[in-house]
XYZ file of C-alpha atoms in Angstrom:
553
model
C -51.714 24.330 34.420
C -48.492 26.016 33.312
C -47.070 22.741 31.951
C -50.104 22.297 29.666
C -49.681 25.949 28.413
C -46.117 25.469 27.753
C -46.715 22.179 25.858
C -49.253 24.065 23.835
C -46.686 26.729 22.854
C -44.103 24.079 21.974
C -46.744 21.997 19.934
C -47.811 25.113 17.971
C -44.200 26.113 17.322
C -43.404 22.691 15.947
C -46.507 22.626 13.706
C -45.610 25.935 12.005
C -41.906 24.911 11.837
C -40.656 27.593 14.178
C -36.886 27.435 15.093
C -36.319 25.969 18.629
C -34.315 29.083 19.652
C -37.173 31.462 18.720
C -39.779 29.233 20.535
C -37.519 29.332 23.580
C -37.314 33.087 23.558
C -40.909 33.495 23.123
C -41.843 31.117 25.957
C -39.379 32.806 28.302
C -41.114 36.146 27.705
C -44.437 34.301 28.538
C -42.966 32.891 31.634
C -41.593 36.211 32.790
C -45.005 37.740 32.872
C -46.747 34.788 34.384
C -47.249 34.609 38.212
C -47.486 30.776 37.814
C -43.974 30.643 36.471
C -42.051 32.093 39.266
C -40.992 28.617 40.575
C -40.389 27.124 37.076
C -36.623 27.236 36.462
C -35.027 28.186 33.047
C -33.063 24.835 33.059
C -36.321 23.011 33.242
C -37.843 25.123 30.533
C -34.889 24.346 28.196
C -35.122 20.685 28.979
C -38.858 20.591 28.058
C -38.254 22.369 24.756
C -35.249 20.069 23.907
C -37.304 16.948 24.779
C -40.279 18.013 22.683
C -38.107 18.693 19.585
C -36.207 15.475 20.075
C -39.360 13.562 20.527
C -41.054 14.775 17.506
C -37.841 14.734 15.416
C -39.505 17.299 13.292
C -38.183 19.916 10.999
C -40.134 20.774 7.880
C -37.024 21.822 6.215
C -36.479 18.091 5.918
C -39.611 17.670 3.908
C -39.023 18.041 0.282
C -42.275 18.494 -1.781
C -41.582 16.695 -5.108
C -45.074 16.881 -6.603
C -48.686 16.950 -5.439
C -48.357 13.126 -5.113
C -44.929 12.742 -3.617
C -42.491 14.055 -1.031
C -39.378 12.934 0.664
C -38.410 13.182 4.329
C -34.710 12.317 5.370
C -34.081 9.008 3.515
C -37.456 7.963 2.637
C -39.653 8.644 -0.450
C -43.328 8.927 0.156
C -46.202 8.537 -2.348
C -49.809 9.423 -1.883
C -52.311 6.400 -1.231
C -55.988 6.252 -2.201
C -56.871 8.173 0.995
C -55.323 11.529 2.042
C -52.316 10.167 3.705
C -48.885 9.422 2.032
C -47.075 6.123 2.555
C -43.291 5.399 2.449
C -42.492 3.766 -0.770
C -38.777 3.475 -1.208
C -35.449 5.011 -0.170
C -34.959 8.590 -1.292
C -31.599 8.611 -3.130
C -30.776 12.331 -2.443
C -31.318 11.745 1.136
C -29.123 8.673 1.260
C -26.328 10.609 -0.612
C -26.577 13.368 1.890
C -26.160 10.906 4.801
C -23.007 9.560 3.070
C -21.741 12.979 2.423
C -22.125 13.837 6.058
C -20.031 10.894 6.876
C -17.240 12.090 4.693
C -17.923 9.709 1.919
C -16.683 11.061 -1.473
C -15.267 9.670 -4.710
C -11.642 10.203 -5.974
C -10.202 9.863 -9.427
C -7.299 7.348 -9.622
C -6.013 7.147 -13.284
C -9.247 7.012 -15.344
C -11.533 5.445 -12.706
C -13.159 6.667 -9.571
C -12.889 4.898 -6.225
C -14.869 5.688 -3.040
C -12.991 7.183 -0.160
C -13.785 8.448 3.301
C -12.383 11.831 4.344
C -11.581 12.764 7.924
C -9.686 15.999 8.061
C -6.655 15.681 5.925
C -6.729 11.769 6.221
C -8.400 9.660 3.333
C -9.001 5.971 3.034
C -10.359 3.753 0.242
C -13.831 2.403 1.114
C -15.134 -0.815 -0.334
C -18.718 -1.170 -1.157
C -19.235 -3.537 1.777
C -17.660 -1.009 4.043
C -19.868 1.787 2.677
C -23.065 -0.446 3.265
C -21.899 -1.133 6.886
C -21.484 2.546 7.285
C -25.093 3.243 6.199
C -26.395 0.276 8.367
C -24.616 2.050 11.331
C -26.673 5.169 10.477
C -29.829 3.103 10.471
C -29.070 1.695 13.949
C -29.125 5.206 15.271
C -32.756 5.931 14.192
C -34.079 4.633 17.418
C -37.758 5.268 17.447
C -37.773 5.921 13.718
C -39.190 9.298 12.251
C -42.021 11.235 13.621
C -43.206 14.353 11.773
C -46.326 16.233 10.629
C -47.060 17.114 7.038
C -50.252 18.882 5.707
C -51.839 18.402 8.999
C -51.293 14.690 9.147
C -49.122 13.153 11.865
C -46.622 10.435 10.520
C -44.832 7.995 12.857
C -42.559 5.616 10.851
C -41.013 2.968 12.932
C -37.365 1.914 12.665
C -38.422 -1.576 11.689
C -40.366 -0.294 8.665
C -37.228 1.887 7.678
C -35.000 -1.169 7.877
C -37.487 -3.123 5.798
C -37.526 -0.451 3.086
C -33.617 -0.380 3.176
C -33.552 -4.215 2.708
C -35.969 -4.049 -0.226
C -34.559 -1.070 -1.915
C -30.883 -0.906 -0.902
C -29.604 -2.565 -4.069
C -30.954 0.410 -6.113
C -28.870 2.819 -4.168
C -25.487 1.051 -3.436
C -24.428 0.591 -6.970
C -22.014 2.299 -9.393
C -24.649 4.298 -11.088
C -25.978 5.970 -7.930
C -22.819 6.338 -5.954
C -21.277 8.340 -8.854
C -23.339 11.274 -7.396
C -21.013 11.337 -4.458
C -19.037 14.657 -4.535
C -15.468 14.540 -6.020
C -12.598 14.834 -3.670
C -9.667 16.727 -5.410
C -7.473 17.688 -2.670
C -3.744 17.035 -3.789
C -2.006 14.215 -1.858
C 1.069 15.416 -0.272
C 3.923 13.166 -1.741
C 7.770 13.293 -1.903
C 9.419 15.710 -4.110
C 12.634 15.382 -5.854
C 14.713 16.806 -2.926
C 12.475 15.994 0.064
C 10.771 12.974 1.663
C 7.647 13.207 4.052
C 7.022 10.891 6.907
C 3.631 11.201 8.629
C 4.164 10.384 12.397
C 1.344 10.603 15.006
C 3.027 13.754 16.602
C 4.050 15.540 13.402
C 5.059 15.701 9.828
C 8.705 15.023 9.423
C 10.420 16.409 6.249
C 13.796 14.977 5.202
C 16.308 16.508 2.990
C 20.025 16.388 2.478
C 20.325 19.313 4.955
C 18.559 17.383 7.669
C 15.089 16.966 9.092
C 12.370 19.241 10.447
C 9.272 18.343 12.256
C 5.990 20.309 12.213
C 2.254 20.014 13.056
C 0.147 18.703 10.288
C -2.143 21.731 10.916
C 0.814 24.022 9.665
C 0.650 22.521 6.070
C -2.730 23.343 4.488
C -4.327 22.177 1.205
C -3.217 18.466 1.103
C -4.404 15.075 2.163
C -2.703 11.761 3.029
C -3.769 8.184 2.988
C -4.700 6.723 6.303
C -2.421 3.678 5.911
C 0.549 5.906 5.278
C 0.465 7.374 8.722
C 3.143 5.833 11.119
C 1.514 4.960 14.342
C 4.245 6.034 16.595
C 5.736 9.510 17.764
C 9.139 10.507 16.501
C 11.919 12.285 18.122
C 15.377 12.581 16.744
C 18.323 10.815 18.455
C 21.690 11.956 17.376
C 23.578 8.728 18.243
C 21.729 5.580 16.921
C 24.787 3.265 16.792
C 23.158 1.119 19.614
C 20.102 0.506 17.386
C 19.320 -3.182 16.829
C 18.622 -2.398 13.236
C 21.817 -0.441 12.664
C 23.789 -3.399 14.076
C 21.816 -5.581 11.753
C 22.756 -3.585 8.688
C 26.346 -3.602 9.862
C 26.333 -7.353 10.022
C 24.620 -8.112 6.568
C 27.244 -5.764 4.917
C 30.231 -7.302 6.799
C 30.836 -3.736 8.190
C 32.204 -2.749 4.808
C 31.726 0.977 4.405
C 31.086 0.838 0.602
C 28.534 -2.037 1.007
C 26.805 -0.218 3.827
C 26.489 2.961 1.667
C 25.105 0.866 -1.175
C 22.622 -0.785 1.270
C 21.631 2.628 2.734
C 20.963 4.021 -0.739
C 18.934 1.058 -1.766
C 16.713 1.303 1.273
C 16.552 5.133 0.750
C 15.461 4.631 -2.885
C 12.591 2.423 -1.846
C 11.583 5.027 0.757
C 11.512 7.893 -1.702
C 8.074 7.901 -3.297
C 9.147 9.960 -6.318
C 9.633 8.927 -9.845
C 12.819 9.728 -11.792
C 12.763 8.661 -15.349
C 16.466 8.132 -15.294
C 16.126 5.467 -12.588
C 13.058 3.345 -12.718
C 14.809 0.433 -11.089
C 13.716 -2.564 -8.903
C 15.962 -3.360 -5.926
C 16.944 -7.092 -5.784
C 18.022 -8.592 -2.396
C 20.137 -11.778 -2.799
C 22.256 -13.936 -0.594
C 25.975 -13.483 -0.963
C 26.846 -17.208 -0.585
C 27.364 -19.453 -3.408
C 23.845 -21.166 -3.659
C 22.626 -24.420 -5.100
C 19.534 -23.591 -7.222
C 17.935 -26.897 -6.335
C 18.239 -26.168 -2.623
C 18.649 -22.487 -1.865
C 19.357 -21.551 1.792
C 18.080 -18.159 2.589
C 17.890 -16.841 6.170
C 20.294 -13.799 5.555
C 17.670 -11.256 6.582
C 16.260 -10.098 3.277
C 12.759 -10.163 4.658
C 13.540 -8.143 7.740
C 14.663 -5.208 5.533
C 11.276 -5.024 4.014
C 9.535 -5.345 7.231
C 11.803 -2.323 8.317
C 10.499 -0.454 5.264
C 7.043 -1.503 6.102
C 7.292 0.445 9.429
C 7.613 3.773 7.652
C 5.968 3.250 4.150
C 2.887 1.550 2.895
C 4.184 -1.785 1.632
C 2.143 -4.425 -0.441
C 3.598 -7.862 -0.025
C 3.058 -10.283 -2.787
C 4.118 -13.906 -2.400
C 6.551 -14.658 -5.242
C 5.938 -18.428 -5.080
C 2.204 -18.009 -5.728
C 2.469 -15.259 -8.263
C 0.643 -16.264 -11.476
C 2.507 -14.351 -14.140
C -0.148 -14.819 -16.687
C -3.123 -13.664 -14.502
C -4.618 -10.273 -15.113
C -5.269 -10.063 -11.421
C -1.620 -10.605 -10.450
C -1.270 -7.118 -8.998
C -4.682 -6.912 -7.419
C -3.274 -6.537 -3.832
C -1.797 -3.173 -4.742
C -3.833 -0.221 -3.638
C -3.885 3.371 -4.607
C -1.938 4.223 -1.490
C 0.882 1.487 -1.957
C 4.256 2.954 -1.966
C 6.449 -0.207 -2.278
C 5.708 -3.537 -3.854
C 7.536 -6.302 -2.088
C 7.650 -9.504 -4.179
C 8.932 -12.002 -1.818
C 10.838 -15.360 -2.343
C 10.249 -15.330 -6.182
C 10.558 -18.647 -8.067
C 13.832 -19.310 -10.102
C 11.860 -19.029 -13.324
C 10.703 -15.508 -12.505
C 11.000 -13.447 -15.690
C 12.011 -10.024 -14.660
C 11.029 -8.584 -18.157
C 7.415 -8.658 -16.774
C 8.265 -5.633 -14.659
C 9.639 -3.453 -17.410
C 6.374 -1.756 -18.256
C 5.570 -1.273 -14.657
C 9.019 0.420 -14.024
C 8.563 2.940 -16.896
C 4.848 3.264 -17.632
C 3.040 2.794 -14.298
C 0.778 -0.058 -12.890
C -2.555 -1.159 -14.254
C -4.247 -2.972 -11.360
C -7.143 -5.245 -12.057
C -9.120 -6.316 -8.942
C -11.777 -8.910 -8.465
C -15.107 -7.236 -7.709
C -13.564 -3.879 -7.426
C -12.916 -1.168 -10.065
C -9.631 -1.435 -12.064
C -7.357 1.577 -11.616
C -4.271 2.878 -13.277
C -1.285 4.307 -11.261
C 0.730 6.783 -13.337
C 4.538 6.698 -13.136
C 4.718 9.830 -10.997
C 2.663 7.986 -8.359
C 3.895 4.541 -8.918
C 5.073 2.268 -6.095
C 8.705 1.117 -6.258
C 9.235 -2.642 -6.559
C 11.722 -4.651 -4.522
C 12.315 -8.311 -4.755
C 13.745 -11.044 -2.436
C 15.194 -14.092 -3.962
C 17.185 -17.189 -2.721
C 18.359 -17.661 -6.376
C 19.534 -15.149 -9.084
C 16.716 -14.087 -11.397
C 16.981 -15.393 -14.935
C 17.245 -12.913 -17.776
C 20.510 -11.247 -18.476
C 21.017 -8.671 -21.036
C 21.616 -4.857 -20.789
C 17.899 -4.127 -20.510
C 17.379 -6.273 -17.489
C 20.625 -5.234 -15.859
C 19.814 -1.572 -16.390
C 16.610 -2.043 -14.536
C 18.057 -4.068 -11.638
C 19.884 -2.823 -8.517
C 21.290 -5.871 -6.734
C 22.096 -5.995 -3.071
C 24.004 -8.905 -1.521
C 23.608 -9.811 2.100
C 26.400 -11.684 3.841
C 25.988 -15.041 5.363
C 26.401 -13.531 8.961
C 23.043 -14.913 10.025
C 22.516 -17.700 7.582
C 25.799 -19.539 8.505
C 24.414 -20.043 11.970
C 21.515 -22.109 10.679
C 22.454 -25.776 10.936
C 19.151 -27.746 11.074
C 16.718 -25.096 9.954
C 14.882 -24.215 13.220
C 17.389 -21.719 14.500
C 16.383 -17.965 14.860
C 19.842 -16.378 14.511
C 18.734 -12.771 14.334
C 16.491 -13.080 17.484
C 19.229 -14.891 19.290
C 21.915 -12.416 18.166
C 19.967 -9.235 19.262
C 17.873 -10.688 22.039
C 14.601 -9.485 20.642
C 11.957 -9.776 18.042
C 12.409 -6.748 15.648
C 9.593 -4.202 15.376
C 7.690 -5.774 18.329
C 5.762 -4.252 21.082
C 8.724 -5.158 23.313
C 10.818 -2.302 21.709
C 11.153 0.694 23.966
C 10.353 4.256 22.754
C 14.005 4.929 22.455
C 14.633 1.866 20.328
C 11.858 2.830 17.885
C 13.309 6.330 17.642
C 16.831 5.061 17.025
C 15.254 2.794 14.324
C 13.542 5.713 12.637
C 16.703 7.717 12.767
C 18.530 4.919 10.869
C 15.816 4.957 8.269
C 16.115 8.806 7.943
C 19.925 8.221 7.399
C 19.123 5.699 4.639
C 16.891 8.397 2.966
C 19.400 11.164 3.382
C 22.058 8.914 1.922
C 19.964 8.351 -1.228
C 19.096 11.926 -1.584
C 22.745 12.843 -1.455
C 24.287 10.027 -3.528
C 21.501 8.437 -5.547
C 21.697 4.638 -5.926
C 25.321 3.825 -5.112
C 26.196 0.464 -6.676
C 28.792 -1.815 -5.112
C 30.897 -4.265 -7.144
C 29.009 -7.526 -6.893
C 30.584 -10.401 -4.803
C 28.867 -13.484 -6.097
C 25.859 -12.285 -8.093
C 27.308 -12.988 -11.469
C 28.908 -16.196 -10.359
C 25.689 -17.387 -8.892
C 23.819 -16.352 -12.076
C 26.199 -18.233 -14.137
C 26.038 -21.391 -11.956
C 22.132 -21.188 -11.949
C 21.676 -20.599 -15.683
C 24.013 -23.522 -16.442
C 24.963 -26.271 -14.168
C 27.121 -26.488 -10.954
C 29.137 -29.155 -12.367
C 29.866 -27.275 -15.554
C 30.715 -24.230 -13.589
C 33.377 -26.216 -11.656
C 34.715 -27.895 -14.900
C 35.017 -24.778 -16.915
C 37.089 -22.904 -14.407
C 39.550 -25.868 -14.361
C 40.021 -25.541 -18.046
C 41.831 -22.152 -17.788
C 40.507 -21.000 -21.083
C 42.215 -17.974 -22.411
C 41.155 -15.159 -24.836
C 42.058 -15.336 -28.369
C 42.779 -18.994 -28.197
C 40.991 -21.421 -30.525
C 39.303 -24.492 -28.864
C 37.781 -27.463 -30.636
C 34.036 -27.649 -29.549
C 33.465 -31.427 -29.931
C 36.696 -32.301 -28.174
C 35.735 -30.313 -25.062
C 32.053 -31.416 -25.245
C 33.030 -35.051 -25.229
C 35.570 -34.493 -22.360
C 32.864 -32.853 -20.203
C 30.064 -35.309 -21.069
C 32.300 -38.307 -20.409
C 33.161 -37.115 -16.907
C 29.707 -36.075 -15.807
C 27.212 -37.923 -18.065
C 29.055 -41.061 -19.224
C 27.212 -42.572 -22.140
C 24.057 -40.558 -21.382
C 23.009 -38.062 -23.959
C 21.226 -35.800 -21.499
C 23.375 -32.890 -22.587
C 23.336 -31.967 -26.207
C 26.347 -30.293 -27.945
C 23.994 -27.255 -28.523
C 23.299 -27.078 -24.874
C 27.061 -27.362 -24.157
C 27.719 -24.400 -26.424
C 25.076 -22.288 -24.776
C 26.880 -23.052 -21.435
C 30.119 -21.741 -22.878
C 28.373 -18.706 -24.046
C 27.032 -18.127 -20.516
C 30.577 -18.464 -19.220
C 31.819 -15.836 -21.503
C 29.087 -13.404 -20.227
C 30.028 -14.194 -16.724
C 33.708 -13.342 -17.578
C 32.550 -10.199 -19.674
C 34.097 -11.746 -22.628
C 32.789 -12.087 -26.231
C 31.988 -15.650 -27.500
C 32.257 -16.819 -31.133
C 32.053 -20.222 -32.999
C 34.334 -20.465 -35.924
C 34.181 -23.454 -38.367
C 37.221 -24.510 -40.175
C 37.518 -27.517 -42.558
C 34.443 -28.870 -41.217
C 35.564 -28.686 -37.597
C 33.788 -26.399 -35.109
C 35.947 -24.120 -32.834
C 34.991 -21.705 -30.104
C 36.854 -18.539 -29.271
C 36.801 -15.928 -26.502
C 37.927 -12.408 -26.943
């Protein structure tokens, strides 16, 4: 008898939209004065009320009266039929947006466009339309039993199958650009490097690097910022003073021939790429080359250039682009770049790569067009820094290109161990695969300390250039011909001496081409000019009495 009375109280409370807490208080008062209730525990009473509210899934606050003929409940829009009842017609857009908002879905402005993101605390990540739809599908799966509620004296029970059917029929009207623009705007500033500090987001804290050293603090101690999810380093960090036993430190020593000046140049180049901060006075791309004299028709590689970028990838968000497949004329050539990209790694670029295509990116930012996604623009202050790996010297000399390039040459310490092409000299030398799960916690921390030292070196010295070893010689050989490069050195040309063009053209072609006319005199003259650039000389053609002479000075 008591249970019937209690259910009556609960049912009455639900029908008039009484809060659950008030209903519970009222029933407890009733129970206390009832002789029948002495053996009915408070825990059982709480369970009864909770079960009833959960079962009916009812809160009239969720019912939105839109007109005399329509109302909305949760994510459904109802219209009145010919009788007295209402029927679910479509998805309720405001309800759907509210569901997305509760899941942390917002929009964020990148350049002049908005992208959809998901926010969790201070962590944000870009969400594709497909990911957003999957999130909503996950919400629908939670609606076990559908909706049960009462409105204007009529009991409604909407099954989960009917809700899914309405979603499948009407979802395209919701998940589109016009509707999703009603998501709230996320404007929390992204914490990014400053002129004098770099930030690294580890699992166990935020590490701030400056010339003076490093400090680590809890993320919670810095308020009013956000960071991209894929910029969080999925390791803990603890400083180790002596990192000389680090595999990566030894690797850097090997590829710089243990030369202090070369090592400093390498450190500052890596530190420059780590520093996610734009200086108008720099705006350079770091180019990693092999030190060895290379044959453009059969470049060797294997010096460890890619390993450097994989190291950077462990602490910064790196987008890798295959240089061999890069279509320079495609408007989607940068589509892999995301708003959170900090370094663009163009790997193994072709010999015909025209560096001039990067000039505007280095000074004016990046315009990224993506298939089936919104285009966005990254302003210079937020731009990723480009680094290139190449087995041949990039074409395109001139002061503009050189001013925008910071070349680093890697020694042949590892590549000279490659004889048949199947060797793994780095793995053999160090006895491990770099950046693998086999690394101990200490090894990872020593590696991070080396990277911090690279960052500190850059903050202290800026980009510290080293006199090239074979870059200019390789560039000269690759822009002319290896045979010509060998021949011209043997001529011992001197400055301010006049040489007859036709005579030397004939001598060269007779030796290397015979009677073939594959090399024109015009081409031969361009080779001589390239030689003068390699020597840092000036080249002139001076005609006299109908005879052409060339002169270096």
